Coordinates of C-alpha atoms and ligand atoms in Angstrom, one line a residue:
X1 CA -47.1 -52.7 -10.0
X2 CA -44.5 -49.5 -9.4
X3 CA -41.7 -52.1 -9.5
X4 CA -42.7 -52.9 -13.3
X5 CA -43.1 -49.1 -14.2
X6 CA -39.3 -47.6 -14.4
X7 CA -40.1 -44.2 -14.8
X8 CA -42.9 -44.6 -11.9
X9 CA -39.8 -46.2 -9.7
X10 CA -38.0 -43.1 -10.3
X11 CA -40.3 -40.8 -8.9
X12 CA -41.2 -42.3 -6.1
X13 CA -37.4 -42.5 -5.7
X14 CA -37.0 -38.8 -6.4
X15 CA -40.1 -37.9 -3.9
X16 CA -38.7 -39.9 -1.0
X17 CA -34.9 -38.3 -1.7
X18 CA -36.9 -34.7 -1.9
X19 CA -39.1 -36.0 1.4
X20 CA -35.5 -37.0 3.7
X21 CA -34.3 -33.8 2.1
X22 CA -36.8 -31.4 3.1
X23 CA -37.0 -33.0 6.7
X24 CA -33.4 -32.8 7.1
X25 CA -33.5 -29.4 6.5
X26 CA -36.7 -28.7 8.8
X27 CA -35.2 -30.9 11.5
X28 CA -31.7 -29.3 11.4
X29 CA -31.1 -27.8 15.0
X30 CA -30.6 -24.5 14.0
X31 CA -33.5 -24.1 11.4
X32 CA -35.6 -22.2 14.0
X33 CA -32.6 -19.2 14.1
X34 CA -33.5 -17.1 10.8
X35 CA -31.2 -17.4 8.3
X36 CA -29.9 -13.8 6.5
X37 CA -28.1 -13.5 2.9
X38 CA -29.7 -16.8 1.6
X39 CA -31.5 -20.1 2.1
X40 CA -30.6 -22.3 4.4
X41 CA -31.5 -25.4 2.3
X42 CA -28.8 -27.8 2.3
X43 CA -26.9 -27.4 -0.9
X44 CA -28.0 -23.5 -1.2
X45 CA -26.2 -22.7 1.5
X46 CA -22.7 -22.2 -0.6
X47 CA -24.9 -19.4 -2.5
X48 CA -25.5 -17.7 1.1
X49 CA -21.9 -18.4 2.0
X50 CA -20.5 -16.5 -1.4
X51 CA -23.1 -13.8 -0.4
X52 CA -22.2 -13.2 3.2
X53 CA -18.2 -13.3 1.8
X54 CA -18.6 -10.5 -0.4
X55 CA -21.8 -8.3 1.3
X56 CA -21.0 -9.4 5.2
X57 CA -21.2 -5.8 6.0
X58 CA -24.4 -5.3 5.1
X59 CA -26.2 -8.3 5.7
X60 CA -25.1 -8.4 9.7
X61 CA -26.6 -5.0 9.4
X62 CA -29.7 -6.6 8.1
X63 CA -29.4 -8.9 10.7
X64 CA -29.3 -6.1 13.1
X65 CA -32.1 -4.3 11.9
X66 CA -34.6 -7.2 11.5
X67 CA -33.6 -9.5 14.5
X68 CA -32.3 -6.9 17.1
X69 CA -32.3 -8.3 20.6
X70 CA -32.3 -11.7 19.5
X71 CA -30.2 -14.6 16.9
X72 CA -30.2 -14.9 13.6
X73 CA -27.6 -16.8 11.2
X74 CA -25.4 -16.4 8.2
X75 CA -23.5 -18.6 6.0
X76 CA -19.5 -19.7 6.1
X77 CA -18.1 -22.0 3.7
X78 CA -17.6 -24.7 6.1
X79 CA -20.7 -23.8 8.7
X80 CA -23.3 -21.5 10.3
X81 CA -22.1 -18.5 12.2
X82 CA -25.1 -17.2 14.6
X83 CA -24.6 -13.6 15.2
X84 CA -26.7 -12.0 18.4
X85 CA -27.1 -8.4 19.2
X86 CA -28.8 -6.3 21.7
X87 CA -27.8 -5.5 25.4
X88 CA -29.4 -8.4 27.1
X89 CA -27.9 -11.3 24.0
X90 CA -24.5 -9.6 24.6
X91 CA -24.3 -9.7 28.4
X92 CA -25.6 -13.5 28.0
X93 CA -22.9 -14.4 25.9
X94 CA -20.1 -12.9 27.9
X95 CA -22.1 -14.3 30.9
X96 CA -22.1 -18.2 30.4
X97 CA -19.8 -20.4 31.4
X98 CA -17.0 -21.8 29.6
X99 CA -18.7 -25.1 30.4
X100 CA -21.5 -23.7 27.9
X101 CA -20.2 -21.3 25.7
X102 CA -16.2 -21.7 25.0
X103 CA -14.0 -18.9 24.3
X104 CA -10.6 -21.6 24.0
X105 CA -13.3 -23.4 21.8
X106 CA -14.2 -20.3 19.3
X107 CA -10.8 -19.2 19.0
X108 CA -9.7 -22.4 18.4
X109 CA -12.0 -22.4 15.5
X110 CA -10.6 -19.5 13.9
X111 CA -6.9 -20.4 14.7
X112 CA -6.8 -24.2 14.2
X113 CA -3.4 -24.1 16.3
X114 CA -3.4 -27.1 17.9
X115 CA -1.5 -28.6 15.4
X116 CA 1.1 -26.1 15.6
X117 CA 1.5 -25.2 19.0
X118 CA 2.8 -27.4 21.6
X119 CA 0.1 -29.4 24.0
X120 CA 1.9 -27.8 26.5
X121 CA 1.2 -24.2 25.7
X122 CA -2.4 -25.0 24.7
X123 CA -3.7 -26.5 28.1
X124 CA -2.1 -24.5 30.8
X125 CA -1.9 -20.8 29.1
X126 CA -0.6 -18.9 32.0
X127 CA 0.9 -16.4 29.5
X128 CA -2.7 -15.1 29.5
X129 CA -2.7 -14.6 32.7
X130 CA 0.6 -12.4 33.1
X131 CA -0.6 -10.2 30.4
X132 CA -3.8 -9.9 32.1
X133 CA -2.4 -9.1 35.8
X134 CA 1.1 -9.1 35.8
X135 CA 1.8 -6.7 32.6
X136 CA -1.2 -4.2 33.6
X137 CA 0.4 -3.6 37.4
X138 CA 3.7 -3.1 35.9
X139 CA 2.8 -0.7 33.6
X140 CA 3.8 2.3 35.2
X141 CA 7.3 0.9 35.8
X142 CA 7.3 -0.6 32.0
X143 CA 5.6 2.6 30.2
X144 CA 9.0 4.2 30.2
X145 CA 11.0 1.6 28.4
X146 CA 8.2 1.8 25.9
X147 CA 8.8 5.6 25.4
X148 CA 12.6 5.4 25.2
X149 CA 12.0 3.0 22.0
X150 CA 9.1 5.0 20.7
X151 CA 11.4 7.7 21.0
X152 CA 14.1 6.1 18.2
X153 CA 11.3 4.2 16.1
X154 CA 9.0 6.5 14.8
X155 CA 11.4 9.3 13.7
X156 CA 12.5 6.2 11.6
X157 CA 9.6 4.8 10.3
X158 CA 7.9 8.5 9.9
X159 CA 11.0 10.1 8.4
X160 CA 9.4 13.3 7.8
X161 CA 11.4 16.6 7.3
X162 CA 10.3 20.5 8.4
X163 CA 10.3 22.0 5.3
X164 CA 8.1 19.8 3.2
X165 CA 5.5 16.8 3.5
X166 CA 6.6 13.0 2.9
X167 CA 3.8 10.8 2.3
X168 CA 4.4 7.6 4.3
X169 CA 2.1 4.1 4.0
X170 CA 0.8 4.0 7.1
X171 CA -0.2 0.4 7.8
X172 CA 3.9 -0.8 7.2
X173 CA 5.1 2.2 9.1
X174 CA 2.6 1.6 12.2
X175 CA 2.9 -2.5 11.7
X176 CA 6.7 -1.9 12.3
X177 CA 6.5 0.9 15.5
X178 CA 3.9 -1.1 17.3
X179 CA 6.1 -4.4 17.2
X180 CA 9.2 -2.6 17.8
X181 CA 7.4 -0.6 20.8
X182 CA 5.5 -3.9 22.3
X183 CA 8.5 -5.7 21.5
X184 CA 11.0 -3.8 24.0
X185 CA 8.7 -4.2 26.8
X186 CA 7.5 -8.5 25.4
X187 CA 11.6 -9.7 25.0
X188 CA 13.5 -6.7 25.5
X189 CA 17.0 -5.7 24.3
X190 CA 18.5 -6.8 22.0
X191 CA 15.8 -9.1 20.5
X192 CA 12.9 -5.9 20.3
X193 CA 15.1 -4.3 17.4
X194 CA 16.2 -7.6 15.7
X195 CA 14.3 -6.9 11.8
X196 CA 14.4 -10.8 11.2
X197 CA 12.3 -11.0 14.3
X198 CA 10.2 -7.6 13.9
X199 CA 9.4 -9.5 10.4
X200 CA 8.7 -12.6 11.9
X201 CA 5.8 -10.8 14.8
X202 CA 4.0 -8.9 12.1
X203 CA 3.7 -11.7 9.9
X204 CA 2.9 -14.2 12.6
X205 CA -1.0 -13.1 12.7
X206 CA -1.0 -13.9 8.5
X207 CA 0.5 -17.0 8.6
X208 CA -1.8 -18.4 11.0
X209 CA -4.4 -17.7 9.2
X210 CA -3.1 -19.1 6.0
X211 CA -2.2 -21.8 8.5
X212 CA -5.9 -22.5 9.4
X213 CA -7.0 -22.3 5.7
X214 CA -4.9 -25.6 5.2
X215 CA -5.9 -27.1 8.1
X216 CA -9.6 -27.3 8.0
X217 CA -9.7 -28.4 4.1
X218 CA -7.2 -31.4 5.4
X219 CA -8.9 -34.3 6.0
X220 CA -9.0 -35.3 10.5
X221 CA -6.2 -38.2 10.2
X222 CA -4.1 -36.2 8.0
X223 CA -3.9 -32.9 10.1
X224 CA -0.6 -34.0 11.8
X225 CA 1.6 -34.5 9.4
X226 CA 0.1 -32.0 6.8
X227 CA 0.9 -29.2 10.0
X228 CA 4.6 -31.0 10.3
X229 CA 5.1 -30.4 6.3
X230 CA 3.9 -27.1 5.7
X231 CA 3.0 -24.9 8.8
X232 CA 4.3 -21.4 8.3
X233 CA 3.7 -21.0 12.6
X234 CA 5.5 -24.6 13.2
X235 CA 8.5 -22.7 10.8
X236 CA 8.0 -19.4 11.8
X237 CA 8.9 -20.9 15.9
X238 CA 11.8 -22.9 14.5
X239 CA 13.6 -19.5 12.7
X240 CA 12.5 -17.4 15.7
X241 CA 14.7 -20.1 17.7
X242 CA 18.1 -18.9 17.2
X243 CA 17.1 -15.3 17.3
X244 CA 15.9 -15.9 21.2
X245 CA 17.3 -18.9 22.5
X246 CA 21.0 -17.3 23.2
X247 CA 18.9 -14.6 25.1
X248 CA 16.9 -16.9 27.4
X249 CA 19.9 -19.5 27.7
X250 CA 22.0 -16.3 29.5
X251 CA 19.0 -15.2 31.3
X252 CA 18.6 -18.7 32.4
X253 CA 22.4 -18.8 33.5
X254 CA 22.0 -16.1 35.2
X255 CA 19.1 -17.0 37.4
X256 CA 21.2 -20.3 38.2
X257 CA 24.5 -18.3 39.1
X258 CA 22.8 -15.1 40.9
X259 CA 19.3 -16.6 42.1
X260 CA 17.5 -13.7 44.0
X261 CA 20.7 -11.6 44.4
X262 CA 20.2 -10.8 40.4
X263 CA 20.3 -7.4 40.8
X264 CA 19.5 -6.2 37.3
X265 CA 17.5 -8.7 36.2
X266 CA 15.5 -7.7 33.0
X267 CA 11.8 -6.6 33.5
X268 CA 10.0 -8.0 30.8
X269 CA 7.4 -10.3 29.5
X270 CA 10.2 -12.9 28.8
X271 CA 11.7 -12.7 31.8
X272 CA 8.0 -13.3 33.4
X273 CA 7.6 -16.0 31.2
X274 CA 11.3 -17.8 31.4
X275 CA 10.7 -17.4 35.4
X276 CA 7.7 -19.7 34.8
X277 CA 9.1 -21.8 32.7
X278 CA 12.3 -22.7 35.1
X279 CA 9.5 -23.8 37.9
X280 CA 7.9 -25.9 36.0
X281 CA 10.8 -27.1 34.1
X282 CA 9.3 -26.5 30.7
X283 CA 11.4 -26.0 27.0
X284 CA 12.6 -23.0 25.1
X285 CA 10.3 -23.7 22.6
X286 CA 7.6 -23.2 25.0
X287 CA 8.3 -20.0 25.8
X288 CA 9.2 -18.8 22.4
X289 CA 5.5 -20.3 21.2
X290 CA 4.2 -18.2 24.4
X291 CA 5.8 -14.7 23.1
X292 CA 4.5 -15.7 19.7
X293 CA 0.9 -16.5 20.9
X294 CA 0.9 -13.0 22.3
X295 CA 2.5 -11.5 19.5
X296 CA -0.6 -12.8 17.4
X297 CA -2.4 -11.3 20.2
X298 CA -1.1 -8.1 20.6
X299 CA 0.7 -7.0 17.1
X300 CA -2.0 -7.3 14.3
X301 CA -5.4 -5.8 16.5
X302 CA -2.9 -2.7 17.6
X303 CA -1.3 -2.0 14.3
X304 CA -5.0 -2.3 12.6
X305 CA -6.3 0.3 15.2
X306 CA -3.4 2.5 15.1
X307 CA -3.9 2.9 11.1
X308 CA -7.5 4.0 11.5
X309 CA -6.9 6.3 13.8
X310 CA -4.5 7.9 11.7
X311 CA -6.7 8.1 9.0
X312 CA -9.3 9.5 10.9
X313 CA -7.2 12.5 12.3
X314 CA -5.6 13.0 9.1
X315 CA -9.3 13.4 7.7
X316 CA -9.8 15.6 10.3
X317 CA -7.2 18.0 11.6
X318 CA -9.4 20.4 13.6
X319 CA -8.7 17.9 16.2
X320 CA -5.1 18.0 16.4
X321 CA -4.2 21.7 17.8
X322 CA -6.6 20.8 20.8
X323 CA -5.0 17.7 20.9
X324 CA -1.2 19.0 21.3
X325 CA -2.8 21.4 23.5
X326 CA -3.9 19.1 26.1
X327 CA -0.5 16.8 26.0
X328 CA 1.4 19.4 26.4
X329 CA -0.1 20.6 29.5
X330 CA -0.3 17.4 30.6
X331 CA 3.8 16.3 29.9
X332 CA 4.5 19.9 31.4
X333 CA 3.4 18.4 34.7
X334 CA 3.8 14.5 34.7
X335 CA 5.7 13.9 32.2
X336 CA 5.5 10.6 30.1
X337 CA 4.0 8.7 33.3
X338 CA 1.4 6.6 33.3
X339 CA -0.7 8.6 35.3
X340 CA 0.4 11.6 32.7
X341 CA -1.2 9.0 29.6
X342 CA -4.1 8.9 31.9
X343 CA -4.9 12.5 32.0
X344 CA -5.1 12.8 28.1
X345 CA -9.0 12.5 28.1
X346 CA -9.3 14.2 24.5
X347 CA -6.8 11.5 23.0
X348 CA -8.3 8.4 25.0
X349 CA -11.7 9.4 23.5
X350 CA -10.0 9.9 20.0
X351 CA -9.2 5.9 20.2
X352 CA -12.5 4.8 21.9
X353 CA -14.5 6.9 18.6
X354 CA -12.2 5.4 16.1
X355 CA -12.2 2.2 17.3
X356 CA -15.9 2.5 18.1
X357 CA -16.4 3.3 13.9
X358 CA -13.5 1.1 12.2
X359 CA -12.6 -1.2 15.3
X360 CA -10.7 -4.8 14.0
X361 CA -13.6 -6.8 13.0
X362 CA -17.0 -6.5 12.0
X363 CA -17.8 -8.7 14.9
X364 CA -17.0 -9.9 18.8
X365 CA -16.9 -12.1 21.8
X366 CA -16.7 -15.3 19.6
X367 CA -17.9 -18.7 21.5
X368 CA -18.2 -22.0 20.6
X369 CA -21.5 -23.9 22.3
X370 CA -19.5 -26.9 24.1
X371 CA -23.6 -28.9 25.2
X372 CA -26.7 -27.9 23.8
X373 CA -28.1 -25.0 25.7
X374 CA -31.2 -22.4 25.6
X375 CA -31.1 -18.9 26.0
X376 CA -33.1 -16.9 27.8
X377 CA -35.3 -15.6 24.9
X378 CA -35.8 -19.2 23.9
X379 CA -33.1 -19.1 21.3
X380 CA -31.8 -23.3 21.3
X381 CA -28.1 -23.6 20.7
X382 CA -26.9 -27.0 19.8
X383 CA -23.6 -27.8 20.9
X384 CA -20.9 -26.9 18.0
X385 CA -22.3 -24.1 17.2
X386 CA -20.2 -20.8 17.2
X387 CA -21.9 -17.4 17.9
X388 CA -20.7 -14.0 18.0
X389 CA -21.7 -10.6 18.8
X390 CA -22.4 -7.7 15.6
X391 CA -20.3 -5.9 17.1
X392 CA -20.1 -3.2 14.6
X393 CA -24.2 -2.8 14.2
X394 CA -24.3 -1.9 18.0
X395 CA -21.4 0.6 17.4
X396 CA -23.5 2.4 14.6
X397 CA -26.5 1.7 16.5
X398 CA -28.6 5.4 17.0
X399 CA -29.5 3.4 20.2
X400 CA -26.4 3.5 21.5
X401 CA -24.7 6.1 20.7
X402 CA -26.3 10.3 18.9
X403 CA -25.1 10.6 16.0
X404 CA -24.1 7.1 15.4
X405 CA -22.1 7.2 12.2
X406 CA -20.4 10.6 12.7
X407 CA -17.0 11.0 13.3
X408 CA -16.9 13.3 17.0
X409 CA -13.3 12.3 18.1
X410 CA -14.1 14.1 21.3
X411 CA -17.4 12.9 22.4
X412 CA -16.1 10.2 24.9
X413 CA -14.1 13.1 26.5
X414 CA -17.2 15.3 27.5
X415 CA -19.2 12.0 28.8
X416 CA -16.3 11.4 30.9
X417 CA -16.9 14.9 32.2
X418 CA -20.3 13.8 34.2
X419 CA -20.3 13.0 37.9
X420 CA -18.8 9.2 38.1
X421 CA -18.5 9.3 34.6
X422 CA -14.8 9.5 34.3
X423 CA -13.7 5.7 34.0
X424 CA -17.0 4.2 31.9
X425 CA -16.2 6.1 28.4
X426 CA -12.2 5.4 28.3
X427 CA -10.7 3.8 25.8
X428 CA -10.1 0.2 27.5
X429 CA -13.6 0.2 29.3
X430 CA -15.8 -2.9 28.1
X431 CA -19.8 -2.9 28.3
X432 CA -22.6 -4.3 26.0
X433 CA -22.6 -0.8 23.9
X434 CA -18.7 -1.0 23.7
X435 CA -17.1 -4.4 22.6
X436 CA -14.3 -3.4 20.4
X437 CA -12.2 -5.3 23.4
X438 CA -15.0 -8.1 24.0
X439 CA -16.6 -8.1 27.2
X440 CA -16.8 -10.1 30.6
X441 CA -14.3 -12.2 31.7
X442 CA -12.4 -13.0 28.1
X443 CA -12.2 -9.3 27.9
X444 CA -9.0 -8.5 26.0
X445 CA -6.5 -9.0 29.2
X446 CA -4.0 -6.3 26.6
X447 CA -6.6 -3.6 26.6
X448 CA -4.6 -1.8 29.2
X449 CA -1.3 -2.0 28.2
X450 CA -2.3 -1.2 24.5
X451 CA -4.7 1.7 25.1
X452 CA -1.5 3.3 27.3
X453 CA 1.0 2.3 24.3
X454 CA -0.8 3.4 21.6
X455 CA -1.9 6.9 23.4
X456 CA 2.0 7.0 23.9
X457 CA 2.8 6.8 20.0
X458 CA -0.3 8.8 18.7
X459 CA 1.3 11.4 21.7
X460 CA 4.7 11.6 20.2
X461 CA 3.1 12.1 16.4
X462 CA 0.9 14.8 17.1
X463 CA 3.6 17.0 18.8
X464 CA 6.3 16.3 16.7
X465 CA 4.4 16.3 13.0
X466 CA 1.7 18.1 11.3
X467 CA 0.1 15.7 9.3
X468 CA -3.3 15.8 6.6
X469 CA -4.5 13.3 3.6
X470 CA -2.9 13.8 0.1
X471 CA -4.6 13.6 -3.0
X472 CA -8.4 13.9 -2.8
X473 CA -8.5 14.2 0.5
X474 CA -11.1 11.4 1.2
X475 CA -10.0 9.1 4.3
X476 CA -8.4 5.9 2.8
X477 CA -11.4 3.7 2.6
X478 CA -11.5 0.2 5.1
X479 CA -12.5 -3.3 3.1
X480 CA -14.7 -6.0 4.1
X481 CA -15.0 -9.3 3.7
X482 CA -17.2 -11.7 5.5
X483 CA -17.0 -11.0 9.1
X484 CA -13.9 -8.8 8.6
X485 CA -13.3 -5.8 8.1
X486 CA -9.6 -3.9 7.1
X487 CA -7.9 -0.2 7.0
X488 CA -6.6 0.1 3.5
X489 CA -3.1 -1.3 3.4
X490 CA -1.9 1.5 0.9
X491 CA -3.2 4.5 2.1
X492 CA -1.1 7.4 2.8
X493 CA -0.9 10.2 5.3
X494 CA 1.4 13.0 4.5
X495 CA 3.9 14.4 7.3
X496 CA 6.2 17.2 8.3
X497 CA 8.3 17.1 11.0
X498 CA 7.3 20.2 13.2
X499 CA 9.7 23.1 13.6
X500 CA 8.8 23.6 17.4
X501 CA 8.7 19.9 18.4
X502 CA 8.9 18.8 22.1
X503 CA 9.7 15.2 21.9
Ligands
HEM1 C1 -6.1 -2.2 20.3 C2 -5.6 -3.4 20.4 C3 -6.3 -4.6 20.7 C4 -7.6 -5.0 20.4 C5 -8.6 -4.2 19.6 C6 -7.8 -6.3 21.0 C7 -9.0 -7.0 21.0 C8 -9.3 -8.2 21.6 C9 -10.5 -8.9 21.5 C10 -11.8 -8.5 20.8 C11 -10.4 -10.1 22.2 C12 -11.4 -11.2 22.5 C13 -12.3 -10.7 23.6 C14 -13.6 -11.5 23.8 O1 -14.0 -12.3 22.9 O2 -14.4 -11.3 24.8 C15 -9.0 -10.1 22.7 C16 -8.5 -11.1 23.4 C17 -7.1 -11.2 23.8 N1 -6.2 -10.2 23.7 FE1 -6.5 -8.4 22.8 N2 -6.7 -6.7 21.7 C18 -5.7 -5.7 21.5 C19 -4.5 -5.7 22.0 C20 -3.9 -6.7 22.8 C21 -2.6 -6.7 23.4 C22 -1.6 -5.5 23.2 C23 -2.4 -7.9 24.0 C24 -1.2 -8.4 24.8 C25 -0.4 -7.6 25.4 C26 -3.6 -8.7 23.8 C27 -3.8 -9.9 24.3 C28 -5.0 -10.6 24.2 C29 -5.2 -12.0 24.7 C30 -4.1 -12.8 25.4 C31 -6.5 -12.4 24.5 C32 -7.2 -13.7 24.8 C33 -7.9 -13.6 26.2 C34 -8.3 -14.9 26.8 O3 -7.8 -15.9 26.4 O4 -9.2 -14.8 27.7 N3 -4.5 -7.9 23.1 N4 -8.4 -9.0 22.3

């Protein structure tokens, strides 16, 4: 009998173990989508997960190459990511329902805010919407306000002189002109050139993700309190508090004493917002966590895409005589207008190729599966899963786009040039080939407001500085890890203030 042979006991006991174990594995839902970087054997799958941390870059791209037009998965620490690619995948994900395929959901994944921010904020986000209607209509009325405070910044944070080059670390310099810049038209004077609170926005989209590493390693019951104790967001709302509250308590007293007869009532995002707010009867701190959740929004992805392109006309400064050429005709006839900003084809196209080679992440349009679902290759999704688009593959795809990993700041502007071309190749245009922004009806609801911003800035540098790399020469090179992907946070690009500058 087996029961009276020990070491026969064992190895049945070690065959059934190996027996649940392999069927685990076969049976798992996602074991039909191909796993890349490892095996997908449970256990393994921490070797996969160390691989896709330090090679993520080039194992999407052997994703890409191997499973184009359909899904395949990698490895995270904590769980599968399913990457798809391909025109027909892409428009599927941006296509389903939210019912289906979450966006709230995959950010929320990433984020882990809802320990931090107020239920209020989290379940009724109009924010989102006034940045995605309300802040794109008033942009020709707001564009100014961002120019006057462009104007002052960058002469500070660039402080270049004529007669020889300064070499200035661009990621600081452009973190702190894009938050000063967005800031004036978000909160306004005198809150947009408060440092403690500059500080606090570019820092915001760091401490939320030190925030979320915390979070998921605590365990479910203990979340709360762990968020209450240590939560660099819950603190960074708390010492943001006094910097804003006297500013929304006037503008509150205001609206109480003037009503509609408020004749210079502020124009601004946190006006918008406090204006909301009063109808609905709702806190300080909910409008503070609102201007925070579009700081996080708006701060990091422009700053990041501001320093590439940087580096990439510093790397190449054929482009910048035509360049000045082109705004200065166009500010000789519109001036700093919104409809000026719109005429600068050569400079929109700048952004779209830089963004289209560096861009903010190696990936896009992240969704969480809310029910089990099947796509239309047959691909089955079970419901937790979170899938994303390689949104860097299809921008270095030969498919896409001749010439695919060359540098061709202008190519965007001579495809705009064909008959009822002129709107598809701008910067803040979205499509399956183009999802620097996402795509559909998450879209980036900022795309318009940043692309006009950031034009704005790059406008002002490249008439009033000459600017090249120091040192070797070589374009400061990005980093990768996992899914993400960086400008380097020391490079340099050396300035001198121009003799003839137009400002
Ligand atoms: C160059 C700068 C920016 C880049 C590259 C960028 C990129 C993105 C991307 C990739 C998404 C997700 C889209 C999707 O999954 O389909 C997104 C969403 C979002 N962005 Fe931006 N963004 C930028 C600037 C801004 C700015 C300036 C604002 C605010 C003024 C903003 C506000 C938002 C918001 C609120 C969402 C969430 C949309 C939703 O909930 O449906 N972004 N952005």
């Amino acid at each position: 009998m087996a029961f009276e042979d020990p070491p026969a006991l064992i190895l049945a006991s070690v065959a059934i173990l190996a027996a649940i174990y392999v069927v685990r594995w076969k049976t798992h839902p996602l074991n039909s989508i191909p796993t890349v970087g490892g095996s997908s054997a449970p256990g393994l799958s921490i070797l996969a997960a160390i691989n896709f941390r330090r090679n993520g870059k080039e194992l999407i791209e052997e994703g890409y190459r191997k499973y184009y037009g359909s899904a395949f998965k990698v490895a995270l620490i904590d769980q599968w990511l399913v990457i798809v690619s391909g025109p027909k995948m892409v428009d599927e994900l941006r296509r389903r329902p939210d019912n289906e395929l979450s966006f709230d959901e995959g950010v929320e994944d990433v984020v882990q805010m809802k320990y931090s921010i107020g239920h209020e904020t989290f379940e009724d986000p109009y924010h989102i919407n006034m940045v995605k209607e309300k802040l794109t209509r008033t942009l020709p009325v707001i564009l100014p306000d961002a120019v006057d405070e462009l104007k002052l910044t960058v002469p500070e944070c660039i402080p270049a002189k004529t007669d020889e080059w300064t070499a200035v670390t661009v990621m600081p310099a452009m973190q702190q002109i894009v938050a000063r810049v967005s800031s004036r038209v978000f909160v306004g004077l005198p809150i947009c050139r408060n440092q403690d609170y500059l500080s606090m926005a570019i820092r915001f989209a760091i401490d939320v993700i030190k925030d979320r590493k915390i979070i998921t390693i605590t365990p479910y019951g203990l979340k709360t309190i762990v968020s209450k104790l240590f939560s660099k967001t819950k603190r960074v709302f708390k010492q943001a508090t006094p910097v804003m509250e006297p500013v929304i308590n006037e503008r509150r007293a205001n609206m109480k004493a003037f009503g509609e007869d408020w004749s210079d009532k502020p124009n601004d995002l946190l006006q918008w917002i406090i204006d909301e707010a009063v109808l609905r009867n709702q806190s300080n701190a909910s409008i503070v966590e609102r201007i925070f959740l579009i700081n996080f929004a708006a701060i990091h992805t422009s700053s990041t895409t501001m320093t590439h392109v940087l580096y990439d006309l510093a790397a190449r400064p054929e482009y910048i005589q035509p360049l000045r050429e082109e705004i200065e005709d166009v500010l000789a006839t519109d001036g700093w207008t919104k409809a000026g900003i719109g005429k600068m084809w050569k400079l929109d196209s700048l952004f779209r190729e830089s963004s289209r080679l560096h861009g903010i992440s190696l990936i896009s349009l992240m969704r969480k599966a809310v029910k089990d679902l099947t796509f239309n290759d047959g691909t089955f999704i079970p419901k937790g899963t979170v899938l994303v688009a390689a949104a860097h593959a299809t921008h270095h795809d030969e498919v896409n786009y001749a010439d695919a990993d060359d540098f061709d700041a202008f190519r965007f502007a001579r495809m705009r040039e064909g008959e009822g071309e002129g709107v598809k190749h701008q910067f803040a245009n979205t499509s399956v080939d183009y999802i620097s922004f996402g795509h559909g009806k998450h879209a980036c609801p900022g795309r318009f407001f940043a692309s006009n911003e950031l034009k704005a800035i790059m406008a002002y540098i490249v008439l009033n500085y000459d600017l090249k790399l120091g040192g070797d020469g070589q374009r400061p090179p990005d980093t990768y890890f996992a899914q993400n992907m960086a400008p380097s946070r020391t490079g340099q690009v050396l300035f001198r203030k121009r003799q003839a500058a137009s400002s």
